[in-house]
mmCIF file of C-alpha atoms in Angstrom:
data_model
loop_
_atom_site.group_PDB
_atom_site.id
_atom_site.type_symbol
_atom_site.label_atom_id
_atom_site.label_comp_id
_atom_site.label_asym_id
_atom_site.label_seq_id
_atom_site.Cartn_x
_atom_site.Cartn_y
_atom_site.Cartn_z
ATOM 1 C CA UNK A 3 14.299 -19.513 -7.904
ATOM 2 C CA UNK A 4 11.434 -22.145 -7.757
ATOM 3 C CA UNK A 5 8.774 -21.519 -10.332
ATOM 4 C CA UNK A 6 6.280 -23.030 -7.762
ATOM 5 C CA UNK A 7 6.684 -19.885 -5.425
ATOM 6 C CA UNK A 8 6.777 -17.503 -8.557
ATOM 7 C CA UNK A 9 3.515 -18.873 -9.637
ATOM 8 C CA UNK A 10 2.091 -19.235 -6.187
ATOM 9 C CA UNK A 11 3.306 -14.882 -5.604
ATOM 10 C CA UNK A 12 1.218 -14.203 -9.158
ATOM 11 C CA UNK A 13 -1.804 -16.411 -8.396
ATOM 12 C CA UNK A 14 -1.787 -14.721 -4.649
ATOM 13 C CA UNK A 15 -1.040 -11.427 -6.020
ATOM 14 C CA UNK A 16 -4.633 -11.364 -8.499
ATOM 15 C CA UNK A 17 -6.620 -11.622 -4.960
ATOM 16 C CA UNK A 18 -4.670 -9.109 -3.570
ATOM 17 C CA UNK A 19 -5.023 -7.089 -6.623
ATOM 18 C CA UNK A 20 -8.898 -7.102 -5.987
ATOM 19 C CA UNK A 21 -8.651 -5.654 -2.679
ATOM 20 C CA UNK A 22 -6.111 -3.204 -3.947
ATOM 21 C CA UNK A 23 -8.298 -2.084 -6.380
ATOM 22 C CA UNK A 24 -11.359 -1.665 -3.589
ATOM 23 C CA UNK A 25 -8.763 0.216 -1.402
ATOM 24 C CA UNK A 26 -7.550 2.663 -3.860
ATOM 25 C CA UNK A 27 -10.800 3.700 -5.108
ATOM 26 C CA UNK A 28 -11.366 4.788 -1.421
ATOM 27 C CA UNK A 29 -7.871 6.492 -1.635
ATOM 28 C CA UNK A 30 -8.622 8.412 -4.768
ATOM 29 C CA UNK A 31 -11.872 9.231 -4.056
ATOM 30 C CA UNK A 32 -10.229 11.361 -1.067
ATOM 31 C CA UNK A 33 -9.239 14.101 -3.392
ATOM 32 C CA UNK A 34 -13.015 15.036 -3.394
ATOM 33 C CA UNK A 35 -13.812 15.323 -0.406
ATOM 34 C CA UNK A 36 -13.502 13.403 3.342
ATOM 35 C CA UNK A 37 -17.403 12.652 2.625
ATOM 36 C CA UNK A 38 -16.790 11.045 -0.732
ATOM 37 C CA UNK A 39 -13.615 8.801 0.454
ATOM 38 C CA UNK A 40 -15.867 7.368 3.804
ATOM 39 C CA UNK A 41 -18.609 6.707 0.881
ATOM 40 C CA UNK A 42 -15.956 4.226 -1.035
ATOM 41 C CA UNK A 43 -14.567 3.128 2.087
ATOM 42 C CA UNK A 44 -17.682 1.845 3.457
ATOM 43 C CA UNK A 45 -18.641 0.098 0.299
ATOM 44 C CA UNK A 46 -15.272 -1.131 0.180
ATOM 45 C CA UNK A 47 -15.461 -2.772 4.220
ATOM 46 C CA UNK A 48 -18.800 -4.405 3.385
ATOM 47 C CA UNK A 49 -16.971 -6.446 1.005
ATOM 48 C CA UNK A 50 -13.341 -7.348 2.719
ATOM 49 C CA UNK A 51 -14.395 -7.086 6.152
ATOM 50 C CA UNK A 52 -16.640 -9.913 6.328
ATOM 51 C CA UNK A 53 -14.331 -12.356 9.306
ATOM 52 C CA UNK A 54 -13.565 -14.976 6.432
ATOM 53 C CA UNK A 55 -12.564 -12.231 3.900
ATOM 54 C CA UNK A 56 -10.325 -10.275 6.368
ATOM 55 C CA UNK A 57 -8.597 -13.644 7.371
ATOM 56 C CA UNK A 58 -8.545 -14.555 3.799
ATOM 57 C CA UNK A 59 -7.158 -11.629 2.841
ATOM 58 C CA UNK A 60 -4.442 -11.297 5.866
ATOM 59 C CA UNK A 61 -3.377 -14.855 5.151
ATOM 60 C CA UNK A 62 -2.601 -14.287 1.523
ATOM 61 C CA UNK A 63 -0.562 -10.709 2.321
ATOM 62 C CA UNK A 64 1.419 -12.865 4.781
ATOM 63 C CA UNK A 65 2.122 -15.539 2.701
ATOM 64 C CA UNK A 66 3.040 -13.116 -0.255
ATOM 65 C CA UNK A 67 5.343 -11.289 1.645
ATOM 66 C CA UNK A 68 7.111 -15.005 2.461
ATOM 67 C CA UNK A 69 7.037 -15.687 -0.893
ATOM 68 C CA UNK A 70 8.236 -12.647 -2.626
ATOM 69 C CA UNK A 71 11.089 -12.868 -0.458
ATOM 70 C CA UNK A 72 11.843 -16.112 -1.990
ATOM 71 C CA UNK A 73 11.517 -14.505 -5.398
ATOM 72 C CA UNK A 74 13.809 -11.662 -4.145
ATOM 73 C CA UNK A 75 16.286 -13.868 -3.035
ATOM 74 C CA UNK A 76 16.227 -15.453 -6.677
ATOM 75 C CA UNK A 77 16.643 -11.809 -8.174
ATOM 76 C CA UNK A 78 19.641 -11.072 -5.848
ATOM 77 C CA UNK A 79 21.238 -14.460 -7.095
ATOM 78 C CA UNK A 80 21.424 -13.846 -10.272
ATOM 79 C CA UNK A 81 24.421 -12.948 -12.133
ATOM 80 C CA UNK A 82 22.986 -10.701 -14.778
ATOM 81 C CA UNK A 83 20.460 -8.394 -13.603
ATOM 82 C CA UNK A 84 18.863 -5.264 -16.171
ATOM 83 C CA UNK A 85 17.307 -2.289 -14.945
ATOM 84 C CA UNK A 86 13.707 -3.829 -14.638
ATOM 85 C CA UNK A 87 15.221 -6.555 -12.290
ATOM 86 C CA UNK A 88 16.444 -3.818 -9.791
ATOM 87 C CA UNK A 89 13.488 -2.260 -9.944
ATOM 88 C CA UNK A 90 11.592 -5.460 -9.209
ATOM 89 C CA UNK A 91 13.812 -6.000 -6.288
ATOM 90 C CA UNK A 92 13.736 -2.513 -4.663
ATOM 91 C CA UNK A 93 10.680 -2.382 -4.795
ATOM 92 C CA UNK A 94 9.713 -5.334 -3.609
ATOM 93 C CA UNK A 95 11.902 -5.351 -0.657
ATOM 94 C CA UNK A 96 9.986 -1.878 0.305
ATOM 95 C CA UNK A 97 6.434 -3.526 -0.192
ATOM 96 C CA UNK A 98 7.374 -6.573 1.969
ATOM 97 C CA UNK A 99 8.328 -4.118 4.937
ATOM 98 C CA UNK A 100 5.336 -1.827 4.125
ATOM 99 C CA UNK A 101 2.794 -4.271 4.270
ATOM 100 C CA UNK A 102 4.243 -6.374 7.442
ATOM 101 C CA UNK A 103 4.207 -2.725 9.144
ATOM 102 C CA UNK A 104 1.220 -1.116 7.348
ATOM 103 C CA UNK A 105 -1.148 -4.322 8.382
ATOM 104 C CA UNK A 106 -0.155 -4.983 11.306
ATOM 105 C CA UNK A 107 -0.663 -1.225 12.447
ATOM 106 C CA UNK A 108 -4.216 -1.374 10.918
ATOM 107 C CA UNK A 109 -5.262 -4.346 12.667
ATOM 108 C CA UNK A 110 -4.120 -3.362 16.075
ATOM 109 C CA UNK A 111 -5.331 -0.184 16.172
ATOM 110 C CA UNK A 112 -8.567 -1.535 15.230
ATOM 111 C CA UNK A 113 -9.259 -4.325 17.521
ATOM 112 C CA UNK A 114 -6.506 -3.894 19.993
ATOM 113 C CA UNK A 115 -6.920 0.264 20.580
ATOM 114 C CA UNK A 116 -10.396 0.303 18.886
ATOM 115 C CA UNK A 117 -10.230 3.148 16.886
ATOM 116 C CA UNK A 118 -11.683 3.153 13.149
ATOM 117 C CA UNK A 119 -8.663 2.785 10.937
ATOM 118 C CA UNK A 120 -10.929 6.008 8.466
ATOM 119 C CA UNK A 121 -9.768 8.745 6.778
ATOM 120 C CA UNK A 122 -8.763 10.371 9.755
ATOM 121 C CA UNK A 123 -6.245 7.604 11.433
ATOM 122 C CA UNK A 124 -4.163 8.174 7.877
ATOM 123 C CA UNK A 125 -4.769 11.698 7.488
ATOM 124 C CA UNK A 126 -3.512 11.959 11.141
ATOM 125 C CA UNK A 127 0.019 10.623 10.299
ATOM 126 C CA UNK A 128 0.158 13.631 7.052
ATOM 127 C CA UNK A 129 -1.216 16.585 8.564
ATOM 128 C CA UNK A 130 0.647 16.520 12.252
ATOM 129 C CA UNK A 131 4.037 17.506 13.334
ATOM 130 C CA UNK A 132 6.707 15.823 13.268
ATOM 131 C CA UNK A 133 4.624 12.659 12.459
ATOM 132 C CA UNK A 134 4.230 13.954 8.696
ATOM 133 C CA UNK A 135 7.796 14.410 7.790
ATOM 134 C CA UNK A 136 8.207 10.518 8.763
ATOM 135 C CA UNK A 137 4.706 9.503 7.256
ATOM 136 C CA UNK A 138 4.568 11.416 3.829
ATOM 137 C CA UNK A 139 7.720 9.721 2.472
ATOM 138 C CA UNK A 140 6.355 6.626 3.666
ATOM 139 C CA UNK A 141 3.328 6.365 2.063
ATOM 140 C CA UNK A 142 4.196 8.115 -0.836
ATOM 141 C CA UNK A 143 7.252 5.439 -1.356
ATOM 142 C CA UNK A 144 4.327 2.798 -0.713
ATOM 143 C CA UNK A 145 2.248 3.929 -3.780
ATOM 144 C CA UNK A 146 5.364 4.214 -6.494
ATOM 145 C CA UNK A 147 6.878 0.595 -4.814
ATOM 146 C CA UNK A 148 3.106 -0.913 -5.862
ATOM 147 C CA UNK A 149 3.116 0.619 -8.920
ATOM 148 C CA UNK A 150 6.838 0.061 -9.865
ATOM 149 C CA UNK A 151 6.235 -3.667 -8.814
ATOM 150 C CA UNK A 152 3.203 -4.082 -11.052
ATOM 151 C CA UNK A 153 4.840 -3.206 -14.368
ATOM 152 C CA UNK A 154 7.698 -4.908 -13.753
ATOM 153 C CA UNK A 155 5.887 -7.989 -13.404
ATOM 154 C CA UNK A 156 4.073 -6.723 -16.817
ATOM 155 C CA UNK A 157 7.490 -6.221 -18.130
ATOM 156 C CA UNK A 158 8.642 -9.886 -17.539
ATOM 157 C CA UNK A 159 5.333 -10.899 -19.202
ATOM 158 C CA UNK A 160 6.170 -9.085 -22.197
ATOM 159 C CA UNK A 161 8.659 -6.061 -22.647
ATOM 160 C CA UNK A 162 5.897 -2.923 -23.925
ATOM 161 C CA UNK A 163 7.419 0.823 -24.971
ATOM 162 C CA UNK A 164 5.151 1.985 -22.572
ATOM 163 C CA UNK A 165 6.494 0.612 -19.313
ATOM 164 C CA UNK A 166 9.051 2.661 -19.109
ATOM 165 C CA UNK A 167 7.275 5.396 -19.061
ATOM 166 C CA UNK A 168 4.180 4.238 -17.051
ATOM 167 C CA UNK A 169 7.031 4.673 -13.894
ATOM 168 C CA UNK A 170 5.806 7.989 -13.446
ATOM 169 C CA UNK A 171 2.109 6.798 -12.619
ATOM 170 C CA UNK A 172 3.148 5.963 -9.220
ATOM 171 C CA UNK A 173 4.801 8.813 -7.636
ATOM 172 C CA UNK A 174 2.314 11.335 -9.894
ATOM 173 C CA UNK A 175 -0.406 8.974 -7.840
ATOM 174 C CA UNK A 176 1.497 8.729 -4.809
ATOM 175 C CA UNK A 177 1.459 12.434 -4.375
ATOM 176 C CA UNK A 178 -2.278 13.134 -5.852
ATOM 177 C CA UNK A 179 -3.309 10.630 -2.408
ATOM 178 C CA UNK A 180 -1.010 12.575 -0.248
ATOM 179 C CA UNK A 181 -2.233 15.924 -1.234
ATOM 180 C CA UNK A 182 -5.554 14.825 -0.060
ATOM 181 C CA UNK A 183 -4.548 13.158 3.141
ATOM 182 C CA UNK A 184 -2.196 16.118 3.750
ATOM 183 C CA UNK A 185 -4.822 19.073 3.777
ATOM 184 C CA UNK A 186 -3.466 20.348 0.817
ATOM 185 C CA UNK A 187 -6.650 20.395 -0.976
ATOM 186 C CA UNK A 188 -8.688 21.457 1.907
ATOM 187 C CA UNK A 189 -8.611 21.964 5.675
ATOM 188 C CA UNK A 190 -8.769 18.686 7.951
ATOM 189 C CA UNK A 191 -10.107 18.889 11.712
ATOM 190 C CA UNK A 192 -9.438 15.460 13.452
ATOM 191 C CA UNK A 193 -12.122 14.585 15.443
ATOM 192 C CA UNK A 194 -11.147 14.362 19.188
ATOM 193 C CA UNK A 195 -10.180 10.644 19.748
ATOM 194 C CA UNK A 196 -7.793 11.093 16.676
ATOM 195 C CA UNK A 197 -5.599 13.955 18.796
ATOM 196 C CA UNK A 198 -5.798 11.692 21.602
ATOM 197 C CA UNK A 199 -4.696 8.876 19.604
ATOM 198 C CA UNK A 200 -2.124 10.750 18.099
ATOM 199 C CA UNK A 201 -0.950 13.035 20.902
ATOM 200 C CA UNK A 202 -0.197 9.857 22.598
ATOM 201 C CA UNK A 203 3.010 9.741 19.942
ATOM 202 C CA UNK A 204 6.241 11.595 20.635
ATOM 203 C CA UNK A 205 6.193 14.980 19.999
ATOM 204 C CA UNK A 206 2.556 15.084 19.195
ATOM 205 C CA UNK A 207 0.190 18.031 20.700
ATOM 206 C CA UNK A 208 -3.276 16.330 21.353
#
């Protein structure tokens, strides 16, 4: 595995990290109310969606998808491989689809359909039939990949007691985001251009 494209996915992966951080403050902030989560979401935008940020910031996902497939490669080589290394891998491979799919449905609904990529174009996906049964295991398979994928980076760093353990962050926060989205913690009415978005899917009543 070349320790140039190692490097490069760690370096790529702290600017990434910021936006991460910004995006699931947003997410979080859902389980208190659809109010509260367009409140972080806004601040969020005026940061990442300046043109040269959102370029910035699409570049580097591309190019760490390219290169974490070069890193995945390396992990597939080798010969000996312990638990954390097939953790790395799985859920690596699942973050390079996710994002490739995840980003490029965000941006083209956006500026291709015109339709705010809010609360309600995800909430859409977890609260409507049969969407949700597709979309929940998605996204909550998103959230434990990221956070699987961050401590066993950590791990490689330096082996901790606690990173074991610290698995159980991401589905616990995978599912605390999907109760929110869901309408599990209260009701969600999509506005009207959301049903006609979605009712515009298979199976979907607008």
């Amino acid at each position: 595995m070349s320790r140039t494209a190692k490097q490069a996915h760690r370096n790529i992966a702290l600017f990434i990290g910021i936006f991460l951080l910004i995006h699931f403050a947003a997410h979080f902030s859902a389980i208190s109310g659809v109010e509260e989560q367009a409140a972080a979401m806004n601040w969020g935008r005026a940061l990442y969606q300046w043109p040269i940020v959102e370029a910035a910031l699409v570049l580097a996902l591309l190019a760490q998808v390219l290169l974490g497939l070069r890193v995945l490669r390396g992990i597939h080589a080798r010969k000996r491989k312990d638990w954390w290394h097939k953790v790395q891998f799985a859920s690596g491979c699942y973050l390079a689809l996710f994002i490739v799919l995840h980003t490029t449905a965000a941006l083209s609904t956006r500026m291709l359909i015109g339709l705010d990529t809010n609360f309600y174009w995800a909430a859409g996906t977890l609260v409507l039939a049969p969407l949700k049964y597709g979309f929940a295991p998605y996204y909550f398979l998103a959230v434990t990949a990221l956070f699987s994928h961050f401590l066993a980076a950590q791990h490689f760093r330096g082996s901790r007691l606690w990173h074991s353990p610290a698995l159980i962050l991401g589905p616990v926060a995978g599912l605390a985001i999907m109760a929110a989205y869901s309408g599990a913690l209260y009701a969600i009415e999509l506005p009207q251009p959301y049903r006609v978005y979605f009712g515009s899917f298979p199976g979907v009543a607008s």
